[in-house]
Amino acid sequence: MHVQEMYRRLTGLVVFRRLLQDPVVAACGEMLSARVRGDSGDFSAACAGFEAALFQSSDSWSCYLREAVLESENVCIRGQAVGRSSVLQESLRRELAFFDQLSQLQLEDLTASLREPPEFLVGWVVSPTDITREYLRRMEEVGVKGYGIFARYHVFTVEEGQLAPVKHPDPQRLEELPGYEREREKVIANTRALLEGKPANNVLLYGDAGTGKSSAIKAIANAFADQGLRLVEVKKNQLYQIPDLIDALASNPLKFILFIDDLSFTANDDNFAALKAILEGSVGGRAGNIAVYATSNRRHLIKETLTDREGDDIHESDTRQELMSLSARFGLTITFGSPDRERYLHIVEELAKQYGVELDPRQLAVRSEAFAVRSGGRSARVAKQFIELCKAGVFS
């Protein structure tokens, strides 16, 4: 393809127009534009700019463009679940065919007829691609692979009402969490139902601190990421933003867990009513691809004082029912209690195997129990702290 035609095709993208905002693709456009204009000085600078942008992440233009296209969010892939018009399908086909050609662009293709080619530039790597085939397959797997930022990341936070990817999420794995397998299995079963499109409950993980409630949710998100599960962590003061977030995610083919950690309220907390509305659903119904998973150290989620219990409300029983109704809106409540001695020692022994800590079993039991007493009681967190100290050589 002639350079001028290649430039026209790139700037004339419709379905993949957002790709022009990609810094490397934009730099490629500047390079092609400079080459079309015929100014060797401008072209050399634009070519250097393209290489500098590309080399930040890869030396292969083919691989970079392939990944950029596969992860692009556009009207066709968003509409995959509801069907696409024949016009969009044809536009998609033509642009994918163009990307296969563009991915083979080399420096020599641009400098062959230049009077003063930039011989000081070394060029970039290209390799055979089949972007068309891979992208069409990705569209068929969009419910598992996702698109846009959902294809690259599986854990998100909320910043100013928008999803922000977590580039280095907690790598917690289920097999690294001994001792609460029975409790976690219920959460896993509920998560599988969500992924399979079956009715899934909102889940409240209630129990003592350090028992692994938050770690369980993070580990489940990691375990099922390749099956189309995404985790969105929402802070309590962001609850008012959830309705808009749910509206934005409701049509997404992926499945989402909205994760609220360490949840509790005061009696007059405005966020209390906000979460009740979210759990109950709006007049539009509850999104079938979203579930709320929350952790709390309080069974009824409300910080209650003796004054609150006695109160001055005429209909005191109605008030107490209102306070208790929030936890009842979680369809599944799972208790993570402090481990007894047998469970605690089991956790210690399993963690010792994971960390490669070799101690006589009796010594391990005695020292871990003593450490728990000094740390305020037994818990999975205390067991992990003890084993990590053993691994570091603090206890030997």
Coordinates of C-alpha atoms in Angstrom, one line a residue:
M1 CA 0.0 0.0 0.0
H2 CA 1.3 3.5 -0.9
V3 CA 2.3 5.7 2.0
Q4 CA -0.2 8.3 1.2
E5 CA -3.0 5.8 1.0
M6 CA -1.9 4.2 4.3
Y7 CA -2.0 7.7 5.9
R8 CA -5.5 8.3 4.5
R9 CA -6.7 4.9 5.8
L10 CA -5.3 5.5 9.3
T11 CA -6.8 8.9 9.7
G12 CA -10.1 7.7 8.2
L13 CA -10.7 5.0 10.9
V14 CA -14.3 4.8 12.0
V15 CA -14.8 1.8 14.2
F16 CA -11.4 2.0 15.7
R17 CA -11.1 5.8 15.8
R18 CA -10.2 5.8 19.5
L19 CA -7.0 4.1 18.5
L20 CA -5.8 7.4 17.1
Q21 CA -5.5 8.6 20.8
D22 CA -3.0 5.8 21.5
P23 CA 0.4 7.5 21.7
V24 CA 2.3 5.0 19.5
V25 CA -0.5 4.9 16.9
A26 CA -0.7 8.7 16.9
A27 CA 3.1 8.9 16.5
C28 CA 2.8 6.5 13.5
G29 CA 0.2 8.9 12.0
E30 CA 2.6 11.8 12.5
M31 CA 5.4 9.8 10.8
L32 CA 3.2 8.9 7.8
S33 CA 2.0 12.5 7.5
A34 CA 5.6 13.8 7.5
R35 CA 6.5 11.3 4.8
V36 CA 3.6 12.3 2.7
R37 CA 4.6 16.0 2.9
G38 CA 8.1 15.0 1.7
D39 CA 10.2 17.0 4.1
S40 CA 13.1 14.8 5.1
G41 CA 13.9 16.8 8.2
D42 CA 10.3 16.6 9.5
F43 CA 10.2 13.0 8.6
S44 CA 13.4 12.2 10.5
A45 CA 12.0 13.9 13.6
A46 CA 8.6 12.2 13.3
C47 CA 10.2 8.8 12.7
A48 CA 12.4 9.2 15.8
G49 CA 9.3 10.2 17.8
F50 CA 7.5 7.1 16.7
E51 CA 10.4 4.8 17.6
A52 CA 10.8 6.6 21.0
A53 CA 7.1 6.0 21.8
L54 CA 7.1 2.4 20.5
F55 CA 10.3 1.4 22.4
Q56 CA 8.7 2.4 25.7
S57 CA 6.9 -0.9 25.6
S58 CA 8.1 -3.0 22.7
D59 CA 10.5 -3.1 19.8
S60 CA 7.9 -4.9 17.6
W61 CA 5.4 -2.7 15.8
S62 CA 3.5 -5.7 14.7
C63 CA 3.0 -7.0 18.3
Y64 CA 2.2 -3.5 19.7
L65 CA -0.5 -2.8 17.0
R66 CA -2.0 -6.3 17.5
E67 CA -2.4 -5.8 21.2
A68 CA -3.7 -2.3 20.8
V69 CA -6.4 -3.5 18.3
L70 CA -7.3 -6.5 20.4
E71 CA -7.8 -4.4 23.5
S72 CA -9.6 -1.6 21.8
E73 CA -13.0 -0.5 23.0
N74 CA -15.3 0.3 20.1
V75 CA -18.9 0.3 19.0
C76 CA -18.7 -3.2 17.4
I77 CA -17.4 -5.0 20.4
R78 CA -19.7 -3.2 22.8
G79 CA -22.6 -4.3 20.7
Q80 CA -21.5 -7.9 20.4
A81 CA -24.0 -9.0 22.9
V82 CA -26.9 -7.3 21.2
G83 CA -25.9 -7.8 17.5
R84 CA -24.4 -5.5 14.9
S85 CA -25.6 -4.0 11.7
S86 CA -24.2 -5.2 8.4
V87 CA -22.8 -1.7 7.8
L88 CA -20.7 -1.9 11.0
Q89 CA -19.6 -5.4 10.2
E90 CA -18.3 -4.4 6.8
S91 CA -16.5 -1.3 8.3
L92 CA -15.0 -3.6 10.9
R93 CA -13.8 -6.1 8.3
R94 CA -12.1 -3.4 6.2
E95 CA -10.4 -1.8 9.1
L96 CA -9.1 -5.1 10.4
A97 CA -7.7 -5.9 7.0
F98 CA -6.0 -2.5 7.0
F99 CA -4.4 -3.2 10.4
D100 CA -2.9 -6.4 9.0
Q101 CA -1.2 -4.4 6.3
L102 CA -0.2 -1.6 8.7
S103 CA 1.4 -4.0 11.1
Q104 CA 4.0 -4.9 8.4
L105 CA 5.2 -1.3 7.9
Q106 CA 9.0 -1.1 8.1
L107 CA 11.3 1.8 8.1
E108 CA 12.7 0.7 4.7
D109 CA 9.2 1.1 3.2
L110 CA 9.2 4.8 4.1
T111 CA 12.8 5.7 3.2
A112 CA 13.3 3.8 -0.1
S113 CA 12.8 6.9 -2.3
L114 CA 14.0 9.6 0.1
R115 CA 16.9 11.7 -1.1
E116 CA 18.4 11.9 2.4
P117 CA 17.1 8.9 4.4
P118 CA 17.7 8.9 8.2
E119 CA 20.4 6.3 8.1
F120 CA 21.1 6.9 11.8
L121 CA 17.8 5.2 12.7
V122 CA 17.8 1.5 13.2
G123 CA 14.2 0.8 12.5
W124 CA 11.8 -1.6 14.4
V125 CA 10.8 -5.2 14.3
V126 CA 7.8 -6.6 12.4
S127 CA 6.4 -10.2 12.3
P128 CA 3.6 -12.0 10.6
T129 CA 0.1 -11.3 12.1
D130 CA -3.5 -12.2 11.5
I131 CA -5.2 -9.4 13.4
T132 CA -8.5 -10.0 11.6
R133 CA -8.8 -13.6 12.7
E134 CA -7.6 -12.9 16.2
Y135 CA -10.0 -10.0 16.7
L136 CA -13.0 -11.9 15.4
R137 CA -12.2 -14.7 17.8
R138 CA -11.8 -12.1 20.6
M139 CA -15.3 -10.8 19.8
E140 CA -16.7 -14.3 20.2
E141 CA -14.9 -14.6 23.6
V142 CA -15.8 -11.1 24.8
G143 CA -17.8 -12.5 27.7
V144 CA -14.6 -14.1 29.1
K145 CA -11.8 -11.9 27.7
G146 CA -13.5 -8.5 27.9
Y147 CA -12.6 -5.5 25.9
G148 CA -10.8 -2.2 26.5
I149 CA -9.3 -1.8 30.0
F150 CA -11.3 -4.9 31.0
A151 CA -9.2 -7.1 28.7
R152 CA -5.9 -5.9 30.3
Y153 CA -6.9 -5.6 34.0
H154 CA -9.2 -7.6 36.3
V155 CA -9.2 -5.4 39.4
F156 CA -10.4 -1.8 39.6
T157 CA -11.0 1.0 42.0
V158 CA -13.2 4.0 41.7
E159 CA -11.7 7.5 41.2
E160 CA -14.0 10.5 40.7
G161 CA -16.8 8.3 39.6
Q162 CA -14.7 6.4 36.9
L163 CA -13.1 3.0 37.0
A164 CA -9.3 3.0 37.5
P165 CA -7.4 -0.2 36.8
V166 CA -5.2 -1.6 39.6
K167 CA -2.0 -2.4 37.7
H168 CA -0.5 -4.6 40.4
P169 CA -3.3 -6.3 42.3
D170 CA -2.8 -8.5 45.4
P171 CA -1.7 -11.9 44.0
Q172 CA -3.5 -13.8 46.7
R173 CA -4.5 -17.3 45.8
L174 CA -7.1 -19.6 47.3
E175 CA -4.7 -22.4 48.0
E176 CA -2.6 -20.0 50.1
L177 CA -5.6 -19.5 52.5
P178 CA -5.9 -22.6 54.7
G179 CA -8.4 -23.0 57.5
Y180 CA -11.6 -21.5 56.1
E181 CA -12.3 -23.7 53.1
R182 CA -15.9 -24.5 54.1
E183 CA -16.8 -20.8 54.5
R184 CA -15.1 -19.9 51.2
E185 CA -16.8 -22.7 49.3
K186 CA -20.2 -20.9 49.7
V187 CA -18.8 -17.7 48.3
I188 CA -17.1 -19.7 45.4
A189 CA -20.4 -21.4 44.6
N190 CA -22.2 -18.0 44.5
T191 CA -19.5 -16.6 42.3
R192 CA -19.8 -19.6 39.9
A193 CA -23.6 -18.9 39.7
L194 CA -22.9 -15.3 38.8
L195 CA -20.4 -16.4 36.0
E196 CA -22.9 -18.9 34.6
G197 CA -25.7 -16.3 34.4
K198 CA -27.7 -17.9 37.2
P199 CA -29.3 -16.0 40.1
A200 CA -26.5 -14.9 42.4
N201 CA -26.8 -13.3 45.8
N202 CA -25.1 -10.3 47.3
V203 CA -22.7 -11.6 50.0
L204 CA -21.8 -10.4 53.4
L205 CA -18.7 -11.9 55.0
Y206 CA -19.0 -11.2 58.7
G207 CA -16.6 -12.1 61.4
D208 CA -13.6 -11.3 63.6
A209 CA -10.6 -9.3 62.3
G210 CA -7.8 -11.2 60.6
T211 CA -9.9 -14.2 59.7
G212 CA -9.3 -13.8 55.9
K213 CA -12.6 -12.3 54.7
S214 CA -11.0 -9.7 52.4
S215 CA -8.3 -12.1 51.3
A216 CA -10.9 -14.6 50.3
I217 CA -12.7 -12.2 48.0
K218 CA -9.4 -11.0 46.4
A219 CA -8.3 -14.7 45.9
I220 CA -11.7 -15.5 44.3
A221 CA -11.3 -12.6 41.9
N222 CA -7.9 -13.8 40.9
A223 CA -9.1 -17.4 40.5
F224 CA -11.9 -16.6 38.2
A225 CA -10.4 -13.7 36.2
D226 CA -9.8 -15.9 33.2
Q227 CA -13.5 -16.8 33.2
G228 CA -14.8 -13.3 32.9
L229 CA -14.9 -12.0 36.5
R230 CA -13.8 -8.5 37.4
L231 CA -13.5 -7.0 40.8
V232 CA -14.3 -3.3 41.6
E233 CA -13.3 -2.1 45.0
V234 CA -15.7 0.6 46.3
K235 CA -15.0 2.7 49.5
K236 CA -17.9 3.4 51.8
N237 CA -17.8 7.1 51.0
Q238 CA -18.2 6.3 47.3
L239 CA -21.5 4.3 47.7
Y240 CA -23.5 7.2 46.2
Q241 CA -21.6 6.7 43.0
I242 CA -22.5 3.0 42.6
P243 CA -25.9 3.5 40.8
D244 CA -24.1 5.3 37.9
L245 CA -21.4 2.6 38.0
I246 CA -24.0 -0.2 37.8
D247 CA -25.7 1.5 34.9
A248 CA -22.3 1.7 33.1
L249 CA -21.5 -2.0 33.7
A250 CA -25.0 -3.5 33.3
S251 CA -24.6 -4.0 29.5
N252 CA -21.0 -5.3 29.8
P253 CA -20.7 -9.0 28.9
L254 CA -18.3 -9.6 31.8
K255 CA -19.4 -10.3 35.4
F256 CA -18.5 -7.9 38.2
I257 CA -18.1 -8.0 42.0
L258 CA -18.5 -4.7 43.7
F259 CA -16.3 -5.2 46.8
I260 CA -16.9 -3.1 49.9
D261 CA -14.3 -3.8 52.6
D262 CA -14.7 -3.3 56.4
L263 CA -18.3 -2.0 56.1
S264 CA -20.0 -0.4 59.0
F265 CA -22.3 2.6 59.6
T266 CA -23.4 5.0 62.3
A267 CA -27.2 5.2 62.8
N268 CA -27.5 8.5 60.9
D269 CA -25.0 7.7 58.1
D270 CA -26.3 8.9 54.7
N271 CA -24.4 6.0 53.1
F272 CA -26.7 3.6 55.0
A273 CA -29.7 4.5 52.8
A274 CA -27.6 4.5 49.7
L275 CA -26.4 0.9 50.2
K276 CA -30.0 -0.3 51.0
A277 CA -31.2 1.1 47.7
I278 CA -28.3 -0.5 45.8
L279 CA -28.9 -4.0 47.4
E280 CA -32.6 -3.8 46.8
G281 CA -32.3 -2.6 43.2
S282 CA -33.9 0.3 41.4
V283 CA -37.2 0.4 39.4
G284 CA -35.1 -0.8 36.5
G285 CA -34.3 -4.0 38.3
R286 CA -31.0 -5.4 39.5
A287 CA -28.2 -6.0 36.9
G288 CA -27.7 -9.7 36.4
N289 CA -24.0 -9.4 35.9
I290 CA -23.2 -7.6 39.1
A291 CA -23.1 -8.7 42.8
V292 CA -22.1 -6.9 45.9
Y293 CA -19.6 -8.6 48.2
A294 CA -18.9 -6.8 51.5
T295 CA -16.9 -7.6 54.6
S296 CA -17.6 -6.4 58.1
N297 CA -16.7 -7.1 61.7
R298 CA -20.3 -6.3 62.7
R299 CA -23.2 -8.7 62.0
H300 CA -25.8 -5.9 61.6
L301 CA -23.3 -3.4 60.1
I302 CA -24.4 -0.6 62.5
K303 CA -22.3 0.9 65.3
E304 CA -24.8 0.8 68.1
T305 CA -24.5 2.4 71.6
L306 CA -26.5 1.8 74.7
T307 CA -28.2 5.1 74.1
D308 CA -29.1 3.9 70.6
R309 CA -30.5 0.8 72.1
E310 CA -32.7 2.6 74.6
G311 CA -33.3 5.6 72.3
D312 CA -36.0 8.2 72.4
D313 CA -37.9 7.1 69.3
I314 CA -41.6 6.4 70.0
H315 CA -41.6 3.4 67.7
E316 CA -38.3 2.0 69.0
S317 CA -38.9 -1.5 67.6
D318 CA -39.5 -0.1 64.1
T319 CA -36.3 1.9 64.4
R320 CA -34.3 -1.3 65.4
Q321 CA -35.9 -3.2 62.5
E322 CA -34.7 -0.5 60.1
L323 CA -31.2 -0.7 61.4
M324 CA -31.1 -4.5 61.1
S325 CA -32.8 -4.6 57.7
L326 CA -29.6 -3.7 55.8
S327 CA -27.7 -7.0 56.6
A328 CA -30.9 -8.9 55.8
R329 CA -30.7 -7.6 52.2
F330 CA -27.5 -9.6 51.7
G331 CA -28.9 -12.9 50.4
L332 CA -25.9 -14.8 51.7
T333 CA -24.2 -14.1 55.0
I334 CA -21.2 -16.1 56.0
T335 CA -19.5 -16.0 59.4
F336 CA -15.7 -16.2 59.7
G337 CA -15.2 -16.8 63.4
S338 CA -11.9 -16.7 65.3
P339 CA -10.2 -20.1 65.0
D340 CA -10.1 -22.5 67.9
R341 CA -6.8 -24.0 68.8
E342 CA -7.1 -27.0 66.4
R343 CA -8.0 -24.8 63.4
Y344 CA -5.3 -22.2 64.3
L345 CA -2.6 -24.9 64.5
H346 CA -3.8 -26.3 61.2
I347 CA -3.4 -22.9 59.6
V348 CA 0.1 -22.5 61.1
E349 CA 1.2 -25.9 59.8
E350 CA -0.1 -25.3 56.3
L351 CA 1.5 -21.9 56.1
A352 CA 4.8 -23.4 57.4
K353 CA 4.7 -25.8 54.4
Q354 CA 4.0 -23.0 52.0
Y355 CA 6.9 -20.8 53.3
G356 CA 9.3 -23.7 53.7
V357 CA 9.6 -23.2 57.5
E358 CA 11.0 -26.4 59.1
L359 CA 10.4 -26.6 62.8
D360 CA 9.6 -29.5 65.1
P361 CA 5.7 -29.8 65.1
R362 CA 5.6 -29.5 68.9
Q363 CA 7.9 -26.4 68.9
L364 CA 5.9 -24.9 66.1
A365 CA 2.7 -25.4 68.1
V366 CA 4.1 -24.0 71.4
R367 CA 5.7 -21.0 69.8
S368 CA 2.8 -20.1 67.6
E369 CA 0.4 -20.3 70.6
A370 CA 2.7 -18.1 72.6
F371 CA 2.8 -15.6 69.7
A372 CA -1.0 -15.6 69.5
V373 CA -1.2 -14.7 73.2
R374 CA 1.2 -11.8 72.7
S375 CA -0.7 -10.7 69.6
G376 CA -4.1 -10.5 71.2
G377 CA -5.6 -13.9 70.2
R378 CA -5.6 -16.5 67.4
S379 CA -6.4 -15.6 63.8
A380 CA -5.3 -16.4 60.3
R381 CA -3.5 -13.1 60.2
V382 CA -1.6 -13.8 63.4
A383 CA -0.6 -17.2 62.1
K384 CA 0.7 -15.7 58.9
Q385 CA 2.7 -13.0 60.8
F386 CA 4.2 -15.7 62.9
I387 CA 5.3 -17.9 60.0
E388 CA 6.7 -14.8 58.1
L389 CA 8.8 -14.0 61.2
C390 CA 10.0 -17.6 61.3
K391 CA 10.9 -17.4 57.7
A392 CA 12.8 -14.1 58.3
G393 CA 14.8 -15.8 61.1
V394 CA 13.3 -13.8 63.9
F395 CA 12.0 -17.1 65.5
S396 CA 14.2 -20.2 65.0

